Structure formats: C-alpha cells, structure tokens
PDB file of N, CA and C in Angstrom:
ATOM      1  N   ARG F   1      93.883  59.149-130.793  1.00  0.00           N
ATOM      2  CA  ARG F   1      93.507  58.653-132.225  1.00  0.00           C
ATOM      3  C   ARG F   1      92.683  59.952-132.973  1.00  0.00           C
ATOM      4  N   ARG F   2      92.298  59.645-134.331  1.00  0.00           N
ATOM      5  CA  ARG F   2      92.386  60.527-135.093  1.00  0.00           C
ATOM      6  C   ARG F   2      91.697  59.481-135.980  1.00  0.00           C
ATOM      7  N   ILE F   3      90.611  60.034-136.837  1.00  0.00           N
ATOM      8  CA  ILE F   3      89.972  59.533-138.391  1.00  0.00           C
ATOM      9  C   ILE F   3      90.123  60.475-139.113  1.00  0.00           C
ATOM     10  N   VAL F   4      90.294  60.252-140.239  1.00  0.00           N
ATOM     11  CA  VAL F   4      90.419  60.578-141.553  1.00  0.00           C
ATOM     12  C   VAL F   4      88.427  60.485-141.747  1.00  0.00           C
ATOM     13  N   ILE F   5      88.242  61.862-142.304  1.00  0.00           N
ATOM     14  CA  ILE F   5      87.011  61.944-142.932  1.00  0.00           C
ATOM     15  C   ILE F   5      87.222  62.630-144.281  1.00  0.00           C
ATOM     16  N   GLY F   6      86.819  61.733-145.284  1.00  0.00           N
ATOM     17  CA  GLY F   6      86.595  62.380-146.592  1.00  0.00           C
ATOM     18  C   GLY F   6      87.465  60.949-147.488  1.00  0.00           C
ATOM     19  N   GLY F   7      86.968  60.661-148.330  1.00  0.00           N
ATOM     20  CA  GLY F   7      87.599  59.397-149.408  1.00  0.00           C
ATOM     21  C   GLY F   7      88.700  59.720-150.583  1.00  0.00           C
ATOM     22  N   PRO F   8      88.904  59.529-151.417  1.00  0.00           N
ATOM     23  CA  PRO F   8      90.011  59.245-152.200  1.00  0.00           C
ATOM     24  C   PRO F   8      89.429  61.047-153.000  1.00  0.00           C
ATOM     25  N   ASP F   9      88.812  60.991-153.314  1.00  0.00           N
ATOM     26  CA  ASP F   9      87.919  61.941-154.190  1.00  0.00           C
ATOM     27  C   ASP F   9      87.618  63.419-153.280  1.00  0.00           C
ATOM     28  N   CYS F  10      87.810  63.397-152.018  1.00  0.00           N
ATOM     29  CA  CYS F  10      87.564  64.189-151.206  1.00  0.00           C
ATOM     30  C   CYS F  10      88.892  65.446-151.601  1.00  0.00           C
ATOM     31  N   LYS F  11      88.531  66.670-151.448  1.00  0.00           N
ATOM     32  CA  LYS F  11      89.377  67.474-151.948  1.00  0.00           C
ATOM     33  C   LYS F  11      90.614  68.198-150.607  1.00  0.00           C
ATOM     34  N   GLN F  12      89.283  68.363-149.673  1.00  0.00           N
ATOM     35  CA  GLN F  12      89.755  68.579-148.068  1.00  0.00           C
ATOM     36  C   GLN F  12      89.587  67.545-147.125  1.00  0.00           C
ATOM     37  N   PRO F  13      90.121  66.447-147.190  1.00  0.00           N
ATOM     38  CA  PRO F  13      90.108  65.765-146.341  1.00  0.00           C
ATOM     39  C   PRO F  13      90.074  66.116-144.904  1.00  0.00           C
ATOM     40  N   TYR F  14      89.475  65.539-143.348  1.00  0.00           N
ATOM     41  CA  TYR F  14      89.513  65.852-142.443  1.00  0.00           C
ATOM     42  C   TYR F  14      89.895  65.312-141.300  1.00  0.00           C
ATOM     43  N   SER F  15      91.222  65.265-140.744  1.00  0.00           N
ATOM     44  CA  SER F  15      91.293  64.188-139.438  1.00  0.00           C
ATOM     45  C   SER F  15      90.788  64.807-138.242  1.00  0.00           C
ATOM     46  N   ALA F  16      89.609  63.756-138.158  1.00  0.00           N
ATOM     47  CA  ALA F  16      89.317  64.914-136.930  1.00  0.00           C
ATOM     48  C   ALA F  16      89.437  63.588-135.863  1.00  0.00           C
ATOM     49  N   ALA F  17      89.417  64.436-134.715  1.00  0.00           N
ATOM     50  CA  ALA F  17      89.540  63.596-133.270  1.00  0.00           C
ATOM     51  C   ALA F  17      88.303  62.821-132.907  1.00  0.00           C
ATOM     52  N   LEU F  18      88.893  61.857-132.007  1.00  0.00           N
ATOM     53  CA  LEU F  18      87.382  60.515-131.358  1.00  0.00           C
ATOM     54  C   LEU F  18      86.215  61.359-130.686  1.00  0.00           C
ATOM     55  N   LEU F  19      86.610  62.530-129.755  1.00  0.00           N
ATOM     56  CA  LEU F  19      85.899  62.701-129.271  1.00  0.00           C
ATOM     57  C   LEU F  19      86.144  64.579-129.205  1.00  0.00           C
ATOM     58  N   ASN F  20      85.296  65.163-129.930  1.00  0.00           N
ATOM     59  CA  ASN F  20      84.303  66.695-130.549  1.00  0.00           C
ATOM     60  C   ASN F  20      83.660  67.049-129.156  1.00  0.00           C
ATOM     61  N   ILE F  21      83.098  68.664-129.961  1.00  0.00           N
ATOM     62  CA  ILE F  21      82.034  68.988-128.924  1.00  0.00           C
ATOM     63  C   ILE F  21      80.912  68.889-129.633  1.00  0.00           C
ATOM     64  N   SER F  22      79.722  68.404-128.793  1.00  0.00           N
ATOM     65  CA  SER F  22      78.359  68.195-129.753  1.00  0.00           C
ATOM     66  C   SER F  22      78.058  69.207-130.254  1.00  0.00           C
ATOM     67  N   ALA F  23      76.884  69.296-130.892  1.00  0.00           N
ATOM     68  CA  ALA F  23      76.419  70.354-131.170  1.00  0.00           C
ATOM     69  C   ALA F  23      75.351  71.015-130.185  1.00  0.00           C
ATOM     70  N   MET F  24      75.480  72.257-130.002  1.00  0.00           N
ATOM     71  CA  MET F  24      74.417  72.712-129.022  1.00  0.00           C
ATOM     72  C   MET F  24      74.051  74.308-129.954  1.00  0.00           C
ATOM     73  N   SER F  25      73.252  74.499-130.093  1.00  0.00           N
ATOM     74  CA  SER F  25      72.617  75.677-130.616  1.00  0.00           C
ATOM     75  C   SER F  25      73.028  77.148-130.163  1.00  0.00           C
ATOM     76  N   TYR F  26      73.470  78.169-130.753  1.00  0.00           N
ATOM     77  CA  TYR F  26      73.815  79.053-130.053  1.00  0.00           C
ATOM     78  C   TYR F  26      72.701  79.881-129.798  1.00  0.00           C
ATOM     79  N   GLY F  27      71.782  79.844-129.997  1.00  0.00           N
ATOM     80  CA  GLY F  27      70.813  80.446-129.055  1.00  0.00           C
ATOM     81  C   GLY F  27      70.150  80.138-128.109  1.00  0.00           C
ATOM     82  N   ALA F  28      70.965  78.976-127.863  1.00  0.00           N
ATOM     83  CA  ALA F  28      70.696  77.848-126.472  1.00  0.00           C
ATOM     84  C   ALA F  28      71.417  78.652-125.376  1.00  0.00           C
ATOM     85  N   LEU F  29      72.989  79.491-126.281  1.00  0.00           N
ATOM     86  CA  LEU F  29      73.991  79.215-125.107  1.00  0.00           C
ATOM     87  C   LEU F  29      74.511  80.896-125.038  1.00  0.00           C
ATOM     88  N   SER F  30      75.110  81.139-123.975  1.00  0.00           N
ATOM     89  CA  SER F  30      75.123  82.639-124.053  1.00  0.00           C
ATOM     90  C   SER F  30      77.168  82.924-124.707  1.00  0.00           C
ATOM     91  N   GLU F  31      77.386  84.291-125.137  1.00  0.00           N
ATOM     92  CA  GLU F  31      78.506  84.488-126.415  1.00  0.00           C
ATOM     93  C   GLU F  31      79.566  83.750-125.677  1.00  0.00           C
ATOM     94  N   ASN F  32      79.966  84.065-123.933  1.00  0.00           N
ATOM     95  CA  ASN F  32      80.731  83.390-123.679  1.00  0.00           C
ATOM     96  C   ASN F  32      80.863  82.016-123.431  1.00  0.00           C
ATOM     97  N   ALA F  33      79.607  81.337-123.272  1.00  0.00           N
ATOM     98  CA  ALA F  33      79.565  79.489-123.197  1.00  0.00           C
ATOM     99  C   ALA F  33      80.229  79.052-124.885  1.00  0.00           C
ATOM    100  N   ILE F  34      80.179  80.130-126.124  1.00  0.00           N
ATOM    101  CA  ILE F  34      80.755  79.560-127.384  1.00  0.00           C
ATOM    102  C   ILE F  34      82.072  80.010-127.591  1.00  0.00           C
ATOM    103  N   LEU F  35      82.652  81.085-127.009  1.00  0.00           N
ATOM    104  CA  LEU F  35      83.455  81.468-126.821  1.00  0.00           C
ATOM    105  C   LEU F  35      84.656  80.487-126.067  1.00  0.00           C
ATOM    106  N   ALA F  36      84.066  80.272-125.000  1.00  0.00           N
ATOM    107  CA  ALA F  36      84.746  79.420-124.466  1.00  0.00           C
ATOM    108  C   ALA F  36      85.077  77.757-124.906  1.00  0.00           C
ATOM    109  N   LEU F  37      83.820  77.074-125.601  1.00  0.00           N
ATOM    110  CA  LEU F  37      83.515  76.216-126.216  1.00  0.00           C
ATOM    111  C   LEU F  37      84.713  76.072-127.595  1.00  0.00           C
ATOM    112  N   ASN F  38      84.652  77.070-128.597  1.00  0.00           N
ATOM    113  CA  ASN F  38      85.469  76.547-129.100  1.00  0.00           C
ATOM    114  C   ASN F  38      86.988  77.200-128.834  1.00  0.00           C
ATOM    115  N   THR F  39      87.380  77.947-128.108  1.00  0.00           N
ATOM    116  CA  THR F  39      88.316  78.170-127.813  1.00  0.00           C
ATOM    117  C   THR F  39      89.553  76.212-127.303  1.00  0.00           C
ATOM    118  N   ALA F  40      88.202  75.602-126.424  1.00  0.00           N
ATOM    119  CA  ALA F  40      88.824  74.202-126.002  1.00  0.00           C
ATOM    120  C   ALA F  40      88.788  73.172-127.456  1.00  0.00           C
ATOM    121  N   ALA F  41      88.122  73.812-128.411  1.00  0.00           N
ATOM    122  CA  ALA F  41      88.251  73.123-129.388  1.00  0.00           C
ATOM    123  C   ALA F  41      89.918  73.207-130.314  1.00  0.00           C
ATOM    124  N   ARG F  42      89.731  74.534-129.987  1.00  0.00           N
ATOM    125  CA  ARG F  42      90.747  74.864-130.769  1.00  0.00           C
ATOM    126  C   ARG F  42      92.459  74.716-130.321  1.00  0.00           C
ATOM    127  N   GLU F  43      91.990  74.594-128.550  1.00  0.00           N
ATOM    128  CA  GLU F  43      93.446  74.068-127.954  1.00  0.00           C
ATOM    129  C   GLU F  43      93.580  72.352-127.560  1.00  0.00           C
ATOM    130  N   GLY F  44      92.272  71.914-127.715  1.00  0.00           N
ATOM    131  CA  GLY F  44      92.317  70.623-127.548  1.00  0.00           C
ATOM    132  C   GLY F  44      92.373  69.918-128.997  1.00  0.00           C
ATOM    133  N   GLN F  45      92.433  70.822-130.120  1.00  0.00           N
ATOM    134  CA  GLN F  45      92.672  69.911-131.541  1.00  0.00           C
ATOM    135  C   GLN F  45      91.686  69.151-131.787  1.00  0.00           C
ATOM    136  N   PHE F  46      90.328  69.710-131.537  1.00  0.00           N
ATOM    137  CA  PHE F  46      88.902  68.418-131.785  1.00  0.00           C
ATOM    138  C   PHE F  46      88.382  69.643-132.649  1.00  0.00           C
ATOM    139  N   PHE F  47      86.784  69.326-133.083  1.00  0.00           N
ATOM    140  CA  PHE F  47      86.322  70.178-133.928  1.00  0.00           C
ATOM    141  C   PHE F  47      85.005  70.368-132.606  1.00  0.00           C
ATOM    142  N   HIS F  48      84.559  71.816-133.035  1.00  0.00           N
ATOM    143  CA  HIS F  48      82.960  72.301-132.478  1.00  0.00           C
ATOM    144  C   HIS F  48      82.139  72.198-133.109  1.00  0.00           C
ATOM    145  N   ASN F  49      80.778  71.699-133.111  1.00  0.00           N
ATOM    146  CA  ASN F  49      79.356  71.559-133.750  1.00  0.00           C
ATOM    147  C   ASN F  49      78.955  72.824-133.505  1.00  0.00           C
ATOM    148  N   THR F  50      78.477  73.562-134.749  1.00  0.00           N
ATOM    149  CA  THR F  50      77.377  74.645-134.039  1.00  0.00           C
ATOM    150  C   THR F  50      76.741  74.477-133.926  1.00  0.00           C
ATOM    151  N   GLY F  51      75.999  73.562-133.808  1.00  0.00           N
ATOM    152  CA  GLY F  51      74.517  73.659-133.439  1.00  0.00           C
ATOM    153  C   GLY F  51      73.509  74.242-134.800  1.00  0.00           C
ATOM    154  N   GLU F  52      71.830  73.669-134.542  1.00  0.00           N
ATOM    155  CA  GLU F  52      71.341  74.841-135.369  1.00  0.00           C
ATOM    156  C   GLU F  52      71.220  76.127-135.762  1.00  0.00           C
ATOM    157  N   GLY F  53      71.604  76.634-134.278  1.00  0.00           N
ATOM    158  CA  GLY F  53      71.997  78.297-134.253  1.00  0.00           C
ATOM    159  C   GLY F  53      73.050  78.841-135.628  1.00  0.00           C
ATOM    160  N   GLY F  54      73.959  78.137-136.299  1.00  0.00           N
ATOM    161  CA  GLY F  54      74.174  78.678-137.059  1.00  0.00           C
ATOM    162  C   GLY F  54      76.034  79.165-137.187  1.00  0.00           C
ATOM    163  N   ILE F  55      76.419  79.603-138.014  1.00  0.00           N
ATOM    164  CA  ILE F  55      78.167  80.400-137.284  1.00  0.00           C
ATOM    165  C   ILE F  55      77.754  81.750-136.928  1.00  0.00           C
ATOM    166  N   SER F  56      78.309  82.130-136.001  1.00  0.00           N
ATOM    167  CA  SER F  56      78.541  83.447-134.963  1.00  0.00           C
ATOM    168  C   SER F  56      79.762  83.704-135.012  1.00  0.00           C
ATOM    169  N   ARG F  57      80.160  85.171-134.699  1.00  0.00           N
ATOM    170  CA  ARG F  57      81.108  85.316-134.837  1.00  0.00           C
ATOM    171  C   ARG F  57      82.163  84.969-133.629  1.00  0.00           C
ATOM    172  N   PHE F  58      80.969  84.484-132.683  1.00  0.00           N
ATOM    173  CA  PHE F  58      81.765  83.885-131.418  1.00  0.00           C
ATOM    174  C   PHE F  58      82.253  82.104-131.610  1.00  0.00           C
ATOM    175  N   HIS F  59      81.738  81.736-132.894  1.00  0.00           N
ATOM    176  CA  HIS F  59      82.153  80.526-133.122  1.00  0.00           C
ATOM    177  C   HIS F  59      83.348  80.386-133.795  1.00  0.00           C
ATOM    178  N   LEU F  60      83.959  82.148-134.480  1.00  0.00           N
ATOM    179  CA  LEU F  60      85.137  81.972-135.647  1.00  0.00           C
ATOM    180  C   LEU F  60      86.311  82.908-134.667  1.00  0.00           C
ATOM    181  N   GLN F  61      85.775  83.754-133.723  1.00  0.00           N
ATOM    182  CA  GLN F  61      86.641  84.362-132.677  1.00  0.00           C
ATOM    183  C   GLN F  61      88.257  83.434-132.357  1.00  0.00           C
ATOM    184  N   PRO F  62      87.859  82.618-131.478  1.00  0.00           N
ATOM    185  CA  PRO F  62      88.911  81.846-131.153  1.00  0.00           C
ATOM    186  C   PRO F  62      90.134  80.918-132.329  1.00  0.00           C
ATOM    187  N   GLY F  63      89.114  80.588-133.522  1.00  0.00           N
ATOM    188  CA  GLY F  63      89.587  79.625-134.195  1.00  0.00           C
ATOM    189  C   GLY F  63      89.884  78.413-134.590  1.00  0.00           C
ATOM    190  N   GLY F  64      89.210  77.853-133.252  1.00  0.00           N
ATOM    191  CA  GLY F  64      89.041  76.128-133.085  1.00  0.00           C
ATOM    192  C   GLY F  64      87.925  75.593-134.765  1.00  0.00           C
ATOM    193  N   ASP F  65      88.093  74.345-135.050  1.00  0.00           N
ATOM    194  CA  ASP F  65      87.532  73.813-135.859  1.00  0.00           C
ATOM    195  C   ASP F  65      86.187  73.843-135.764  1.00  0.00           C
ATOM    196  N   ILE F  66      85.658  73.854-136.783  1.00  0.00           N
ATOM    197  CA  ILE F  66      84.118  73.826-136.437  1.00  0.00           C
ATOM    198  C   ILE F  66      83.084  73.090-137.787  1.00  0.00           C
ATOM    199  N   VAL F  67      82.252  72.157-137.180  1.00  0.00           N
ATOM    200  CA  VAL F  67      81.528  71.913-138.336  1.00  0.00           C
ATOM    201  C   VAL F  67      80.135  72.327-137.959  1.00  0.00           C
ATOM    202  N   TRP F  68      79.970  73.435-139.007  1.00  0.00           N
ATOM    203  CA  TRP F  68      78.735  73.787-139.490  1.00  0.00           C
ATOM    204  C   TRP F  68      77.632  72.909-139.528  1.00  0.00           C
ATOM    205  N   ASN F  69      76.549  73.301-138.326  1.00  0.00           N
ATOM    206  CA  ASN F  69      75.048  72.304-138.524  1.00  0.00           C
ATOM    207  C   ASN F  69      73.978  73.418-139.064  1.00  0.00           C
ATOM    208  N   VAL F  70      73.323  72.955-140.477  1.00  0.00           N
ATOM    209  CA  VAL F  70      72.538  73.646-141.242  1.00  0.00           C
ATOM    210  C   VAL F  70      71.720  73.989-140.618  1.00  0.00           C
ATOM    211  N   GLY F  71      70.778  72.870-140.275  1.00  0.00           N
ATOM    212  CA  GLY F  71      69.567  72.812-140.094  1.00  0.00           C
ATOM    213  C   GLY F  71      68.344  72.868-140.575  1.00  0.00           C
ATOM    214  N   THR F  72      67.347  72.791-140.181  1.00  0.00           N
ATOM    215  CA  THR F  72      65.902  73.368-140.745  1.00  0.00           C
ATOM    216  C   THR F  72      65.881  75.053-140.884  1.00  0.00           C
ATOM    217  N   GLY F  73      66.498  75.755-139.933  1.00  0.00           N
ATOM    218  CA  GLY F  73      66.169  77.089-139.900  1.00  0.00           C
ATOM    219  C   GLY F  73      66.933  77.580-140.925  1.00  0.00           C
ATOM    220  N   TYR F  74      67.848  77.263-141.931  1.00  0.00           N
ATOM    221  CA  TYR F  74      69.258  77.646-142.891  1.00  0.00           C
ATOM    222  C   TYR F  74      69.819  78.892-142.245  1.00  0.00           C
ATOM    223  N   PHE F  75      70.085  78.777-141.035  1.00  0.00           N
ATOM    224  CA  PHE F  75      70.790  79.968-140.276  1.00  0.00           C
ATOM    225  C   PHE F  75      71.927  79.574-140.665  1.00  0.00           C
ATOM    226  N   GLY F  76      72.522  80.988-141.053  1.00  0.00           N
ATOM    227  CA  GLY F  76      73.602  80.891-141.593  1.00  0.00           C
ATOM    228  C   GLY F  76      73.749  81.265-143.255  1.00  0.00           C
ATOM    229  N   CYS F  77      72.893  80.622-143.772  1.00  0.00           N
ATOM    230  CA  CYS F  77      72.796  80.338-145.057  1.00  0.00           C
ATOM    231  C   CYS F  77      70.888  80.319-145.832  1.00  0.00           C
ATOM    232  N   GLY F  78      70.449  81.433-144.890  1.00  0.00           N
ATOM    233  CA  GLY F  78      69.337  81.747-145.355  1.00  0.00           C
ATOM    234  C   GLY F  78      68.590  83.671-144.688  1.00  0.00           C
ATOM    235  N   SER F  79      67.691  83.073-145.480  1.00  0.00           N
ATOM    236  CA  SER F  79      66.926  84.832-144.732  1.00  0.00           C
ATOM    237  C   SER F  79      65.744  84.877-145.044  1.00  0.00           C
ATOM    238  N   GLY F  80      64.681  85.638-144.263  1.00  0.00           N
ATOM    239  CA  GLY F  80      63.609  85.434-143.954  1.00  0.00           C
ATOM    240  C   GLY F  80      63.086  85.274-142.121  1.00  0.00           C
ATOM    241  N   GLY F  81      62.018  85.454-142.175  1.00  0.00           N
ATOM    242  CA  GLY F  81      61.371  85.768-140.901  1.00  0.00           C
ATOM    243  C   GLY F  81      61.128  84.032-140.582  1.00  0.00           C
ATOM    244  N   ALA F  82      59.424  84.204-140.470  1.00  0.00           N
ATOM    245  CA  ALA F  82      58.571  82.779-139.989  1.00  0.00           C
ATOM    246  C   ALA F  82      59.243  81.813-140.825  1.00  0.00           C
ATOM    247  N   LYS F  83      59.361  81.907-142.416  1.00  0.00           N
ATOM    248  CA  LYS F  83      59.165  81.225-143.877  1.00  0.00           C
ATOM    249  C   LYS F  83      60.685  81.735-144.152  1.00  0.00           C
ATOM    250  N   ARG F  84      61.923  80.988-143.732  1.00  0.00           N
ATOM    251  CA  ARG F  84      63.038  81.017-144.001  1.00  0.00           C
ATOM    252  C   ARG F  84      63.358  80.626-145.679  1.00  0.00           C
ATOM    253  N   VAL F  85      64.293  81.295-146.446  1.00  0.00           N
ATOM    254  CA  VAL F  85      64.154  80.496-147.846  1.00  0.00           C
ATOM    255  C   VAL F  85      66.321  80.558-148.349  1.00  0.00           C
ATOM    256  N   PHE F  86      66.709  79.490-148.512  1.00  0.00           N
ATOM    257  CA  PHE F  86      67.838  78.904-148.627  1.00  0.00           C
ATOM    258  C   PHE F  86      68.502  79.976-149.357  1.00  0.00           C
ATOM    259  N   ASP F  87      69.570  80.285-149.255  1.00  0.00           N
ATOM    260  CA  ASP F  87      70.239  81.319-149.847  1.00  0.00           C
ATOM    261  C   ASP F  87      71.872  80.690-150.474  1.00  0.00           C
ATOM    262  N   PRO F  88      71.680  80.437-151.595  1.00  0.00           N
ATOM    263  CA  PRO F  88      73.323  79.871-151.919  1.00  0.00           C
ATOM    264  C   PRO F  88      74.290  80.412-152.114  1.00  0.00           C
ATOM    265  N   GLU F  89      74.218  81.948-152.338  1.00  0.00           N
ATOM    266  CA  GLU F  89      75.667  82.493-151.690  1.00  0.00           C
ATOM    267  C   GLU F  89      75.873  82.906-150.342  1.00  0.00           C
ATOM    268  N   MET F  90      75.148  82.722-149.238  1.00  0.00           N
ATOM    269  CA  MET F  90      75.414  83.075-148.042  1.00  0.00           C
ATOM    270  C   MET F  90      75.829  81.839-147.612  1.00  0.00           C
ATOM    271  N   PHE F  91      75.510  80.580-148.203  1.00  0.00           N
ATOM    272  CA  PHE F  91      75.834  78.708-148.086  1.00  0.00           C
ATOM    273  C   PHE F  91      77.485  78.965-148.227  1.00  0.00           C
ATOM    274  N   LYS F  92      77.712  79.471-149.659  1.00  0.00           N
ATOM    275  CA  LYS F  92      78.808  79.697-150.288  1.00  0.00           C
ATOM    276  C   LYS F  92      80.193  80.359-149.797  1.00  0.00           C
ATOM    277  N   ALA F  93      79.496  81.423-149.119  1.00  0.00           N
ATOM    278  CA  ALA F  93      80.307  82.305-148.270  1.00  0.00           C
ATOM    279  C   ALA F  93      80.712  81.552-146.717  1.00  0.00           C
ATOM    280  N   ASN F  94      79.807  81.047-146.173  1.00  0.00           N
ATOM    281  CA  ASN F  94      79.898  80.620-144.692  1.00  0.00           C
ATOM    282  C   ASN F  94      81.095  79.070-145.179  1.00  0.00           C
ATOM    283  N   ALA F  95      80.522  78.004-146.206  1.00  0.00           N
ATOM    284  CA  ALA F  95      81.254  77.263-146.350  1.00  0.00           C
ATOM    285  C   ALA F  95      82.592  77.498-146.623  1.00  0.00           C
ATOM    286  N   ALA F  96      83.121  78.730-147.308  1.00  0.00           N
ATOM    287  CA  ALA F  96      84.326  78.502-147.728  1.00  0.00           C
ATOM    288  C   ALA F  96      85.316  79.172-146.182  1.00  0.00           C
ATOM    289  N   LYS F  97      84.714  79.256-145.131  1.00  0.00           N
ATOM    290  CA  LYS F  97      85.671  79.530-144.011  1.00  0.00           C
ATOM    291  C   LYS F  97      86.653  78.813-143.869  1.00  0.00           C
ATOM    292  N   PRO F  98      87.896  79.446-143.692  1.00  0.00           N
ATOM    293  CA  PRO F  98      88.787  78.537-143.413  1.00  0.00           C
ATOM    294  C   PRO F  98      88.479  77.501-142.105  1.00  0.00           C
ATOM    295  N   GLN F  99      87.303  78.037-140.872  1.00  0.00           N
ATOM    296  CA  GLN F  99      87.469  77.066-139.687  1.00  0.00           C
ATOM    297  C   GLN F  99      86.565  76.019-140.417  1.00  0.00           C
ATOM    298  N   VAL F 100      85.670  76.522-141.078  1.00  0.00           N
ATOM    299  CA  VAL F 100      84.437  75.220-141.560  1.00  0.00           C
ATOM    300  C   VAL F 100      85.311  73.821-141.882  1.00  0.00           C
ATOM    301  N   LYS F 101      85.262  73.195-141.318  1.00  0.00           N
ATOM    302  CA  LYS F 101      85.930  71.963-142.255  1.00  0.00           C
ATOM    303  C   LYS F 101      84.672  70.989-142.579  1.00  0.00           C
ATOM    304  N   MET F 102      83.663  70.946-141.590  1.00  0.00           N
ATOM    305  CA  MET F 102      82.382  69.981-142.008  1.00  0.00           C
ATOM    306  C   MET F 102      81.141  70.413-142.240  1.00  0.00           C
ATOM    307  N   ILE F 103      80.388  70.388-143.005  1.00  0.00           N
ATOM    308  CA  ILE F 103      78.903  70.781-143.106  1.00  0.00           C
ATOM    309  C   ILE F 103      77.827  69.369-143.062  1.00  0.00           C
ATOM    310  N   GLU F 104      77.306  69.635-142.060  1.00  0.00           N
ATOM    311  CA  GLU F 104      75.923  68.580-141.796  1.00  0.00           C
ATOM    312  C   GLU F 104      74.926  69.311-141.636  1.00  0.00           C
TER     313      GLU F 104
END
C-alpha cells in the first residue's frame, strides 16, 4: 500500500510507501551504509530520510527517493562553522534535485 502526500494544490504530490527508511544522520553512518540504505530504498520503492546530516553524494548516487531533513544545522542549505547561516540559493539547488521528493 501507498499513501499520496500533497493535496490538490500540490504541484508534485508523492506516493509514499507505508514503511520507509527513518532519519539517520550522514555523520553517524559510513559512506557504505548510506549507499546501501539508498540502494535499498530504490529497489524497494520507498524513501530514504537523510537525517540532519544533509544530502551527500552517497544519498544521490544509488538513485533512491529522498526525504531531505534540513534540521537545525542547515546541512545542505547553509554555510559557516559554529554559527551556520541559511543559504536560500543552496536550498533551492538541493530542493530541485529530482530525487528529493519531500523536505522536512
């Protein structure tokens, strides 16, 4: 079974599986783990939540659907060291990636 996320005004509704890969930060997992999880998402036709670590090439390479977890660190849409600043252009570029199906 699947559930459609997005109402009648949504330009890109998403048909989500009922079971998906929960958020786990890229910083907490190895590159091979991220590759394996996203490959499984692609093969199983469900989404892979990136966790607060943002979008990495290891999330994108296998081709599975992604829920991009922006989080408080703005990883993937911000810059800076200890004090990170939101970057709207970086956000727009990552949000436009075809694998990014939802943003949380």
